[in-house]
CSV table of C-alpha atoms in Angstrom, one decimal:
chain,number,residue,atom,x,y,z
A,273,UNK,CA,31.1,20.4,3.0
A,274,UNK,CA,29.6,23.7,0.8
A,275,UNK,CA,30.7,25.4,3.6
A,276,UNK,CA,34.1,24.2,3.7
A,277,UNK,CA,34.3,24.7,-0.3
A,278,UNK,CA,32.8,27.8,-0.7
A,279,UNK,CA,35.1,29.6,2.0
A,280,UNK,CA,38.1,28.4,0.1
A,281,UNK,CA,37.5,30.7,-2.2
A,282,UNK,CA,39.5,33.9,-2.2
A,283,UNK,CA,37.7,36.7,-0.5
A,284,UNK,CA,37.9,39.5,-3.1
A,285,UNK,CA,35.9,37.6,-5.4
A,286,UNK,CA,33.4,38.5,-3.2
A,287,UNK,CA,34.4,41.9,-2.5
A,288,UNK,CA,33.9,42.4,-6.3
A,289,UNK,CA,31.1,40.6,-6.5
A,290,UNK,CA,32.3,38.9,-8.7
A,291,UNK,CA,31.8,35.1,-7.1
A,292,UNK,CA,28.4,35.1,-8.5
A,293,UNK,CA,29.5,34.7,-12.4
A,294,UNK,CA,33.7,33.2,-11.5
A,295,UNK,CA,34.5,29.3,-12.8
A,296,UNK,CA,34.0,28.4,-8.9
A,297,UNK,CA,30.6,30.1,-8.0
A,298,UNK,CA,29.5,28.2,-11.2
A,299,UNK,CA,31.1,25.1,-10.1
A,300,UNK,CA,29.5,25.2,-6.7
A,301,UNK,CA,26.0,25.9,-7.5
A,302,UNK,CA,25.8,23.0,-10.3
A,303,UNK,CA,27.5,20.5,-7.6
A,304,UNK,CA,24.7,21.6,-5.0
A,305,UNK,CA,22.0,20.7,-7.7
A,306,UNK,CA,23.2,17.6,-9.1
A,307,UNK,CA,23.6,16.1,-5.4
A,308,UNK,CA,20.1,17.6,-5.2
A,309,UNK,CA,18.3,15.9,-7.6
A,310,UNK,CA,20.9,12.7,-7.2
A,311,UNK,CA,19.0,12.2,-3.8
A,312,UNK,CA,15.9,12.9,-4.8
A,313,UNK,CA,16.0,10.7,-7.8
A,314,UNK,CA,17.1,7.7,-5.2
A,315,UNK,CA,14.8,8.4,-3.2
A,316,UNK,CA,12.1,8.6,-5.4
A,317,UNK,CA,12.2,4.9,-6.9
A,318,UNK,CA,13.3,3.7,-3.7
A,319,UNK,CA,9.5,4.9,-2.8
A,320,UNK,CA,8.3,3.3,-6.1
A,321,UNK,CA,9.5,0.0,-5.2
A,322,UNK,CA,8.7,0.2,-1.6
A,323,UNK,CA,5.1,0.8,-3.1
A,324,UNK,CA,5.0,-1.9,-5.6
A,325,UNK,CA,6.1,-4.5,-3.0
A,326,UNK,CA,3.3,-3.4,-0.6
A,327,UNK,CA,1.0,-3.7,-3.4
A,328,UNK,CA,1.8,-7.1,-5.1
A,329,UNK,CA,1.8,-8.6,-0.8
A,330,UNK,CA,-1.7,-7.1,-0.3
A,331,UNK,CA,-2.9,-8.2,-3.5
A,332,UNK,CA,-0.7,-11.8,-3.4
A,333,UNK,CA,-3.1,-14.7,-4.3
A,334,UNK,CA,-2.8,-16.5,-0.8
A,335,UNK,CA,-4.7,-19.6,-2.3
A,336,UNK,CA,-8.1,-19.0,-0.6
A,337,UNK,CA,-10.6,-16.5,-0.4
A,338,UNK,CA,-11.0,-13.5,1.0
A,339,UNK,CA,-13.9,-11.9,0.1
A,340,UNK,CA,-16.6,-11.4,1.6
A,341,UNK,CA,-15.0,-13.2,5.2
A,342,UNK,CA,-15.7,-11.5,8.8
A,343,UNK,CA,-13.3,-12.7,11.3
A,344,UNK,CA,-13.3,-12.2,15.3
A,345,UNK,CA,-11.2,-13.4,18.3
A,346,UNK,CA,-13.0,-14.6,21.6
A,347,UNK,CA,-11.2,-15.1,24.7
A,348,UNK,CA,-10.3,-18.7,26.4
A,349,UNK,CA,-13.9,-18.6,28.1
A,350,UNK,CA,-15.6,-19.2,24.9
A,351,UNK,CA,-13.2,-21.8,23.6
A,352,UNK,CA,-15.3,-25.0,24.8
A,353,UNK,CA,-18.1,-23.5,23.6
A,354,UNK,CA,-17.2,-22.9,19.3
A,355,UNK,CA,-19.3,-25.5,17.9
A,356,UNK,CA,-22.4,-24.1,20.0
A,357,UNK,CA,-21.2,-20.5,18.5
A,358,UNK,CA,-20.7,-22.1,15.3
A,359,UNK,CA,-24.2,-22.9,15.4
A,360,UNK,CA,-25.6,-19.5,16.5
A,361,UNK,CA,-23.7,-17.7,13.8
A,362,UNK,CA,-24.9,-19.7,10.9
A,363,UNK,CA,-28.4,-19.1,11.7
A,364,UNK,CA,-28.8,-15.4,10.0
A,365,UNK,CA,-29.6,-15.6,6.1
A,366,UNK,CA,-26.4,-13.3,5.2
A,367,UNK,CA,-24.1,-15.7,6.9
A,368,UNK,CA,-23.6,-18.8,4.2
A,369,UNK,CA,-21.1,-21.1,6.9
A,370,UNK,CA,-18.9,-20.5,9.9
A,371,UNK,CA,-15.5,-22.3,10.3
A,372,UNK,CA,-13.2,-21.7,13.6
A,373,UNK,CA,-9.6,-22.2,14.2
A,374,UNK,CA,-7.5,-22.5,17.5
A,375,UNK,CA,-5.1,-19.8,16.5
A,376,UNK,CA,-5.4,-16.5,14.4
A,377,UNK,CA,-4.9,-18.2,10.6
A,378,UNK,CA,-2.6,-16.2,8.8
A,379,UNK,CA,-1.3,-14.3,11.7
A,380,UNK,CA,0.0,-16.9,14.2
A,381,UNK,CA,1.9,-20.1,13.7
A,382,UNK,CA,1.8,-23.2,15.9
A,383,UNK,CA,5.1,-24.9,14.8
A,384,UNK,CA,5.7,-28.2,16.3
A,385,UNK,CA,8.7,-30.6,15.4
A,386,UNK,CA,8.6,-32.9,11.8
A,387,UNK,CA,11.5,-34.6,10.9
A,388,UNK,CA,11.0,-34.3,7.2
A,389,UNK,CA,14.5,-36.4,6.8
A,390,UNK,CA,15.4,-38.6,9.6
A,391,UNK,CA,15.3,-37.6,13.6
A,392,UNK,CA,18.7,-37.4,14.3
A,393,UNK,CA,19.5,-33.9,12.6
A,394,UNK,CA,22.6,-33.1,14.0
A,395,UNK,CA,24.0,-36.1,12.2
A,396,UNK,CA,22.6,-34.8,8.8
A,397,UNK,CA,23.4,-31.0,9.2
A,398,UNK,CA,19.8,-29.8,9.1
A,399,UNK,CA,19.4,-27.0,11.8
A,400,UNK,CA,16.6,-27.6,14.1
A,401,UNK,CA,14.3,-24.5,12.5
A,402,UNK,CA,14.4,-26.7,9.3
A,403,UNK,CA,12.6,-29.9,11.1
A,404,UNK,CA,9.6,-27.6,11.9
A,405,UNK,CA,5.7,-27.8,10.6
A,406,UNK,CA,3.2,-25.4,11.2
A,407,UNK,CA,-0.1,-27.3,12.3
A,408,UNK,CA,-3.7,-25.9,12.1
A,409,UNK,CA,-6.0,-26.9,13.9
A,410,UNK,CA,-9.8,-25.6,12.8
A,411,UNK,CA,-13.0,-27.0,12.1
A,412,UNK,CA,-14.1,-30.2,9.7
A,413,UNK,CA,-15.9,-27.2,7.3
A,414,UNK,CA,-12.9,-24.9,7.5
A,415,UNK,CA,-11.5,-25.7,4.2
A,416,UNK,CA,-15.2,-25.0,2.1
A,417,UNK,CA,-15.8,-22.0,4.5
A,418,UNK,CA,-12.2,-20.3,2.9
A,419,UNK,CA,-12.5,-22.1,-0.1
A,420,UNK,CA,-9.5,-24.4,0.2
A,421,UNK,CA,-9.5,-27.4,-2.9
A,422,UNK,CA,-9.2,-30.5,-2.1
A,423,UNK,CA,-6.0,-31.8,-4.7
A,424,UNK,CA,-5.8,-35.5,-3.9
A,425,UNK,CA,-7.3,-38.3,-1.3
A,426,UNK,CA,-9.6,-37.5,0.6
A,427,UNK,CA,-11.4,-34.9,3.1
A,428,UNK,CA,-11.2,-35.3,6.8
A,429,UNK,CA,-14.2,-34.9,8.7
A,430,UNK,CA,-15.5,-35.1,12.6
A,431,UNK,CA,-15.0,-38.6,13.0
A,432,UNK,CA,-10.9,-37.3,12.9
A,433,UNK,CA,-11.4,-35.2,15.6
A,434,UNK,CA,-9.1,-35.2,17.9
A,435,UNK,CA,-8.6,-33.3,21.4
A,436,UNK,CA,-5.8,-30.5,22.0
A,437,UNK,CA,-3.2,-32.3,23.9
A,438,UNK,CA,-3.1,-34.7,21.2
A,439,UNK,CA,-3.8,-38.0,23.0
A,440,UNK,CA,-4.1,-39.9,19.8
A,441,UNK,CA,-2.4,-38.9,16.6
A,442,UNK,CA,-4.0,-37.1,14.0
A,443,UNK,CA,-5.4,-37.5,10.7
A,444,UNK,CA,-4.0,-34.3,8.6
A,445,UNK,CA,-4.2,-32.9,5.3
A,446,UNK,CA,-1.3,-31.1,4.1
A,447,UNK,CA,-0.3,-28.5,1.2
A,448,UNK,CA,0.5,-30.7,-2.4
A,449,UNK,CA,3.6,-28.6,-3.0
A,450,UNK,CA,5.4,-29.1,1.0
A,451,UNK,CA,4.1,-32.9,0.1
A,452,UNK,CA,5.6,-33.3,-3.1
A,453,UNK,CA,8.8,-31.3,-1.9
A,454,UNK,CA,9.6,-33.7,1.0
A,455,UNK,CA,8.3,-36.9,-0.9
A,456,UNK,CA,5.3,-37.4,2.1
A,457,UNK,CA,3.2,-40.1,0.2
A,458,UNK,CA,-0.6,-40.7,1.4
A,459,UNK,CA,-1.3,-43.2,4.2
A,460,UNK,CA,2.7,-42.9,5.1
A,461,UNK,CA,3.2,-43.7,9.0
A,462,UNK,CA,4.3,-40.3,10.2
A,463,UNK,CA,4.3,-41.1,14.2
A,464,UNK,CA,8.1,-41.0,14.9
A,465,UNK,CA,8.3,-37.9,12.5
A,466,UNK,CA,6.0,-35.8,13.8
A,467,UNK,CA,6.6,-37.2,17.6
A,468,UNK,CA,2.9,-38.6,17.8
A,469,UNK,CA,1.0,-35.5,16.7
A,470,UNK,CA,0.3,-36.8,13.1
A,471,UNK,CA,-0.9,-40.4,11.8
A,472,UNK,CA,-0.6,-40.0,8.5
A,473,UNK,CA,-2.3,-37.7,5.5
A,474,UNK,CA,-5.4,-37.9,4.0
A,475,UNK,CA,-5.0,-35.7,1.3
A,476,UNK,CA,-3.3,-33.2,-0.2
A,477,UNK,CA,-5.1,-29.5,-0.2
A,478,UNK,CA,-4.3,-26.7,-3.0
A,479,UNK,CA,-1.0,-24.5,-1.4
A,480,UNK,CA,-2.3,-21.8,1.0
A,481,UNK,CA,0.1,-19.3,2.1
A,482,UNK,CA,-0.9,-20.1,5.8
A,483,UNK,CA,1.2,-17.0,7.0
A,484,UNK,CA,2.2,-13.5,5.8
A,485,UNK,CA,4.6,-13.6,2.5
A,486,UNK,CA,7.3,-11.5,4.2
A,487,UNK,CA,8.1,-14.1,6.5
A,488,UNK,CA,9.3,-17.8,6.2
A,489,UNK,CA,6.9,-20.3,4.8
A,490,UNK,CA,6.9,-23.4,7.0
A,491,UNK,CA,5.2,-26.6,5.6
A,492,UNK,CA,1.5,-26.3,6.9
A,493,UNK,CA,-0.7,-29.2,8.2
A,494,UNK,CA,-4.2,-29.3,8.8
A,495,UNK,CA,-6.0,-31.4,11.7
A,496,UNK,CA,-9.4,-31.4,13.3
A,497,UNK,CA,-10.4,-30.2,16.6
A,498,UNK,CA,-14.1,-30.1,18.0
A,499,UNK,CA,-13.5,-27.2,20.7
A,500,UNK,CA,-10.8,-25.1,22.3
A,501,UNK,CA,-11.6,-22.8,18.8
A,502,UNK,CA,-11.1,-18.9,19.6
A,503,UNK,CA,-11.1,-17.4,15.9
A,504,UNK,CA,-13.7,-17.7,13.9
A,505,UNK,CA,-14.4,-17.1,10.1
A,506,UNK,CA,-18.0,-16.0,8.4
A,507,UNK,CA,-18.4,-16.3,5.0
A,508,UNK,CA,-21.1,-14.3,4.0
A,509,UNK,CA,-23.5,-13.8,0.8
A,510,UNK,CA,-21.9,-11.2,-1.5
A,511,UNK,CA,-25.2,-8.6,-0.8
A,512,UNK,CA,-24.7,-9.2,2.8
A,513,UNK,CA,-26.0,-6.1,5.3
A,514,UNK,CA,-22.3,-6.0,7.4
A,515,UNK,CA,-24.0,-3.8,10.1
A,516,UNK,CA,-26.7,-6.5,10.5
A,517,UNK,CA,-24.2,-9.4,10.8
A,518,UNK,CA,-21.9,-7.9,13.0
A,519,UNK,CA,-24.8,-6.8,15.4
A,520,UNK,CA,-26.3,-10.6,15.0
A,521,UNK,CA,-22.2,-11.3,15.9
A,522,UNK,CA,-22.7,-9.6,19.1
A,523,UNK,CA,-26.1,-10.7,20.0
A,524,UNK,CA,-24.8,-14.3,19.6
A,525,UNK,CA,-21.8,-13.9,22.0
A,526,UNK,CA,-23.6,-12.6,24.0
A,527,UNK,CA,-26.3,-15.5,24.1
A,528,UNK,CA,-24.2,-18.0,24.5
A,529,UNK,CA,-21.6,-16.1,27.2
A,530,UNK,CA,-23.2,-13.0,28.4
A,531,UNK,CA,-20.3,-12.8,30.4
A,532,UNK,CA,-18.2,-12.3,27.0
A,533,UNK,CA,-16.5,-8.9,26.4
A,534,UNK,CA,-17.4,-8.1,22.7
A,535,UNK,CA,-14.0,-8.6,20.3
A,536,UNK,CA,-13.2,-6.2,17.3
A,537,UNK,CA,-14.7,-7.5,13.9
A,538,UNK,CA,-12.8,-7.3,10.5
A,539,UNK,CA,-12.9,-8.7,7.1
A,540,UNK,CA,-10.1,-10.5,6.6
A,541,UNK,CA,-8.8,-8.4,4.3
A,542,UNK,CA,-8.0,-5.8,6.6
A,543,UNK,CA,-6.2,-9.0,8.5
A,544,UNK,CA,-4.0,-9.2,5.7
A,545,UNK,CA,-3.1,-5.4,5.2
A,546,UNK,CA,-2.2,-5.2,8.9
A,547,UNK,CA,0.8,-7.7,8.5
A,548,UNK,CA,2.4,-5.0,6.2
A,549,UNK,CA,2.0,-2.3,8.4
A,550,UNK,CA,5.5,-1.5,8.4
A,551,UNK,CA,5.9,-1.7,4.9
A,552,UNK,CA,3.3,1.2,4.3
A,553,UNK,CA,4.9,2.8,6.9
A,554,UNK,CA,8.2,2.8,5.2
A,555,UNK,CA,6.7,3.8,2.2
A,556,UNK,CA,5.0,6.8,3.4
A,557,UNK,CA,8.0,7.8,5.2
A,558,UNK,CA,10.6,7.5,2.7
A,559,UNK,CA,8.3,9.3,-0.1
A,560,UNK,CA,7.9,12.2,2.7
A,561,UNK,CA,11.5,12.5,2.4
A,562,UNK,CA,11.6,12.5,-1.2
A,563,UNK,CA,8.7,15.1,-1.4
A,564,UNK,CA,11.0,17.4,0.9
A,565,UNK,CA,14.2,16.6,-1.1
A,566,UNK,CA,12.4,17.2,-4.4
A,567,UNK,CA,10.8,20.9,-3.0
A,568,UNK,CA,14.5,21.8,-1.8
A,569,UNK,CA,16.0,20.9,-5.0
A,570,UNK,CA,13.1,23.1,-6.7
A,571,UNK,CA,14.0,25.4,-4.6
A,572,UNK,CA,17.6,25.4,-5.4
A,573,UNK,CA,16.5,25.5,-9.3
A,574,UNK,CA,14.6,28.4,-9.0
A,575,UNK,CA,17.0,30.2,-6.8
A,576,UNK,CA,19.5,29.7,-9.6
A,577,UNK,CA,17.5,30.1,-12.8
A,578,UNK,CA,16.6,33.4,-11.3
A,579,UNK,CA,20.1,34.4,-11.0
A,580,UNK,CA,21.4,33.5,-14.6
A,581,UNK,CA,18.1,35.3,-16.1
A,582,UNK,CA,19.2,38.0,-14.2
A,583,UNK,CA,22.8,38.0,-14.9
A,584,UNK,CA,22.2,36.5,-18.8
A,585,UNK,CA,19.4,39.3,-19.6
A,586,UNK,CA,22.2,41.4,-21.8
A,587,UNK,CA,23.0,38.0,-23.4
A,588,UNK,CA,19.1,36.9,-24.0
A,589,UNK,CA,18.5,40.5,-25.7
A,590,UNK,CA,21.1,40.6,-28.0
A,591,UNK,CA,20.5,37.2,-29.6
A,592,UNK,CA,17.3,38.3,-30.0
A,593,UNK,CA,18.2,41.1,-31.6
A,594,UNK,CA,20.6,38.7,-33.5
A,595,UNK,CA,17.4,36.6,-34.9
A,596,UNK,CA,16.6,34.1,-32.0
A,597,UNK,CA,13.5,32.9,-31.6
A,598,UNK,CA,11.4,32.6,-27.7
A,599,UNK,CA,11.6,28.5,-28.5
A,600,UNK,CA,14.6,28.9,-28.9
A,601,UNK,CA,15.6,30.9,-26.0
A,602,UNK,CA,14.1,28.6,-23.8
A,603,UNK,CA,16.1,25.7,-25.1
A,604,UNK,CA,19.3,27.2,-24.7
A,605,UNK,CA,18.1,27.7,-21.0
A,606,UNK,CA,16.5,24.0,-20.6
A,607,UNK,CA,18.8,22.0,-22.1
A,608,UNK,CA,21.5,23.2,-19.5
A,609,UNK,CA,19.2,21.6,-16.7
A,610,UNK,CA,18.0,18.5,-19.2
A,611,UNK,CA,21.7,17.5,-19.1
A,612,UNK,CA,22.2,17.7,-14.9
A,613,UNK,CA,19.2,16.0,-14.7
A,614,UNK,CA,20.2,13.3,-17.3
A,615,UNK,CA,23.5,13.2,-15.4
A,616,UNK,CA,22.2,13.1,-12.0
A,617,UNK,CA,19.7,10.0,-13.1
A,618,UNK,CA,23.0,8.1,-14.2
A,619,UNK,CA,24.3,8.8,-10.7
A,620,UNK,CA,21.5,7.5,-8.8
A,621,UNK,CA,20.4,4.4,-11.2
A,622,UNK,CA,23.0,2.1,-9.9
A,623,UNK,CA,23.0,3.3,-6.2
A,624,UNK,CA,18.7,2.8,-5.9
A,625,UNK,CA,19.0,-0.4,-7.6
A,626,UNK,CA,21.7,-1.1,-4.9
A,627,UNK,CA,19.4,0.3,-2.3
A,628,UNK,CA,16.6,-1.7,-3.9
A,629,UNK,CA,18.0,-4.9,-4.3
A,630,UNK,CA,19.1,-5.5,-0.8
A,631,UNK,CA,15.8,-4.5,0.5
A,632,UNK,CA,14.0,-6.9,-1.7
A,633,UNK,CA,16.1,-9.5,-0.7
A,634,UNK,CA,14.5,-10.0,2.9
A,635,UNK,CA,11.1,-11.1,0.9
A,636,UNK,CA,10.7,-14.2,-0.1
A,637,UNK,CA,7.8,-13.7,-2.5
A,638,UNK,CA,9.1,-10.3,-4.2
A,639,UNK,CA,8.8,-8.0,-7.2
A,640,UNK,CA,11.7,-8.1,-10.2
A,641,UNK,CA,13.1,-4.6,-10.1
A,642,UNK,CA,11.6,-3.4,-12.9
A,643,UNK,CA,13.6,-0.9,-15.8
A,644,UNK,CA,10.0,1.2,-16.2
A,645,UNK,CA,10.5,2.3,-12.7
A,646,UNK,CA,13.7,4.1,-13.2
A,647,UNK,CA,12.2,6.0,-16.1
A,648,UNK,CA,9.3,7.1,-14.5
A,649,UNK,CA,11.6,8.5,-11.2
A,650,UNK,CA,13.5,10.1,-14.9
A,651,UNK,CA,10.4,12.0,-16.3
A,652,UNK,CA,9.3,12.9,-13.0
A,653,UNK,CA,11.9,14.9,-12.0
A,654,UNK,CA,12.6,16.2,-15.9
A,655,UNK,CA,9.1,16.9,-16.3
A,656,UNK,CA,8.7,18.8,-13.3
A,657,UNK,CA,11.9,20.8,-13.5
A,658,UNK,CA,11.5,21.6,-17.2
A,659,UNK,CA,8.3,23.2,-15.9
A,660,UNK,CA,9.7,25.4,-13.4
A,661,UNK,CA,12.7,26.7,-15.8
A,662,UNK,CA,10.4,27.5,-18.3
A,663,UNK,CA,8.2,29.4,-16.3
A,664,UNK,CA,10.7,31.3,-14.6
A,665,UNK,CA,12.5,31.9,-18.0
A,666,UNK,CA,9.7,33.1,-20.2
A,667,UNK,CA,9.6,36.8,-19.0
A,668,UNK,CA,13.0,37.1,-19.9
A,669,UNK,CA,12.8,35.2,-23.0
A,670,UNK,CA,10.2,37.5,-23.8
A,671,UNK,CA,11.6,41.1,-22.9
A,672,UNK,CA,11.8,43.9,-25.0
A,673,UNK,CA,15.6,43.9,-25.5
A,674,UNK,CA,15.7,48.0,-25.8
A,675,UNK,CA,14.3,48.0,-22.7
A,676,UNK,CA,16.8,45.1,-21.4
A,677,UNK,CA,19.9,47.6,-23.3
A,678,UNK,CA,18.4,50.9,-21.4
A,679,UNK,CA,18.5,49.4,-18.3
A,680,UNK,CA,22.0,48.0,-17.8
């Protein structure tokens, strides 16, 4: 499109040179700056946001803790043998319990069918995906190892075990608020609901997010299992030596399978962060972009500040000549730029927040889009461009303006 417009114009404007200073050479060089900064500007909260979201999910209280917590896969070899690994963990000082879980918590689901209304869905319009629980099964000391409250009834303990293919139902304890929500009372016969994988519930436990909070929150049950455990959870003493207890990790693997291959170690923090990959990801990304559309509309500034102090040096000297003051020079050449950047924010505010809005709307635990935001993305770019004018218009602000006269 510049290309298109700024061959329209007619050729002896150029010839004369006198594009450069014409209605139309002005026209064109302010339009190229205000879609500029418009884009930068968008892109610029859009990185805000994207940061802020990745921030509050990292930092989202997921109702246990996760401090201080090592966490390591085994493979199916090991999974008869948890409670004897259970054992051989717990036995260094800097290791204050170990808990172990079938499946990766807070990474993978195991959703089985719960007909929270009545089984025949298609008669009630609830879609299958809507009849689904997500069931856990770990180890009688899981809950105290991650710190899980106990909210009403009772704890289940090892004498609820039951076995992986589920040959009894299960005694389960369940998050208060997907109890409350679907009116599951203690003790209630939940055979035909869960199609014989839970008895009833024991109690209700404080609300875990049991998965990542970009993704849908299914109700989440707890049950014990003895074996078949491949993930397992250390909670260790706050002045814990990691190096030690990861090497004592190893050594006890090792012991009890020396056929083992040794798995990667984390805190289970770093478990968390690696579920928003892609959201750092897009942040970096988009604020590359915005870094390289801010430098090119710098660019552009300078290129044209240059010019007008160039072609406005008669005009600068006589008005100092006339009483005008440095200060005062520079505002007359500021304010121009204050106002396209003013503009060019009123452009972009409604097309980020756009942007923003449907972006946010695939999270369902999300940040409000915050006013403070837009106004920092604002000073940012006025700040920074206020700078460059007034550095590249103090020489001429501060010429001699006999010298300036001389010289054209």
């Amino acid at each position: 499109y510049p290309a298109w417009y700024i061959t329209s114009f007619n050729p002896s404007l150029a010839v004369k040179a006198g594009f450069a200073g014409s209605t139309y050479g002005k026209r064109l060089r302010v339009m190229l700056i205000c879609v500029q900064f418009t884009i930068s500007m968008i892109l610029i909260i859009t990185t805000l946001f994207v940061g802020l979201q990745y921030h509050h999910m990292v930092n989202f209280d997921l109702g246990f803790e996760q401090n201080n917590l090592l966490t390591f896969k085994t493979s199916n070899a090991m999974s008869q043998k948890s409670g004897v690994l259970r054992a051989e963990l717990s036995s260094h000082p800097d290791v204050v319990d170990v808990a172990s879980s079938e499946n990766i918590f807070f990474k993978e689901t195991a959703l089985c069918v719960f007909y929270f209304t009545k089984p025949d869905t298609e008669a009630i319009g609830v879609e299958q995906d809507d009849n689904l629980i997500n069931v856990h099964s770990v180890s009688s000391n899981f809950f105290n190892v991650l710190g899980i409250k106990l909210m009403q009834g009772e704890w289940i303990d090892d004498s609820y075990a039951v076995d992986r293919m589920f040959s009894k139902p299960a005694v389960a304890l369940m998050n208060i608020s997907d109890a409350q929500k679907y009116n599951i009372n203690l003790k209630d016969d939940l055979r035909r609901k869960s199609n014989l994988v839970i008895r009833h519930l024991n109690g209700y436990v404080s609300d875990v997010y049991t998965t990542s909070i970009d993704r849908r929150r299914y109700p989440s049950a707890y049950i014990i299992t003895q074996n078949d455990h491949r993930n397992y959870y250390l909670r260790l003493q706050p002045t814990a030596d990691i190096k030690e207890v990861k090497n004592h990790i190893r050594a006890s693997i090792a012991k009890v399978n020396p056929q083992e291959e040794m798995p990667e170690i984390y805190f289970f923090t770093q478990v968390v962060k690696s579920k928003y990959t892609d959201v750092r990801q897009s942040m970096f990304v988009i604020g590359w972009f915005a870094l390289v559309a801010i430098v090119i509309s710098l660019m552009g500034v300078f290129g044209i500040v240059w010019f007008e102090t160039q072609h406005r040096r008669r005009e600068i000297a006589i008005r100092k000549v006339f009483g005008s003051t440095t200060s005062e020079l520079l505002w007359m050449l500021n304010s121009r730029y204050a106002k396209i950047v003013v503009a060019c924010f009123i452009a972009a505010t409604p097309v980020a927040g756009y942007v923003v809005d449907k972006w946010l709307q695939k999270y369902p635990e999300r940040i409000d889009i915050y006013w403070w935001v837009f106004v920092v993305a604002l000073l940012m770019i006025m700040g920074v461009t206020l700078a460059l004018v007034t550095s590249r218009s103090w020489r001429a602000a501060n010429e001699n303006p006999a010298d300036v006269v001389k010289g054209e």
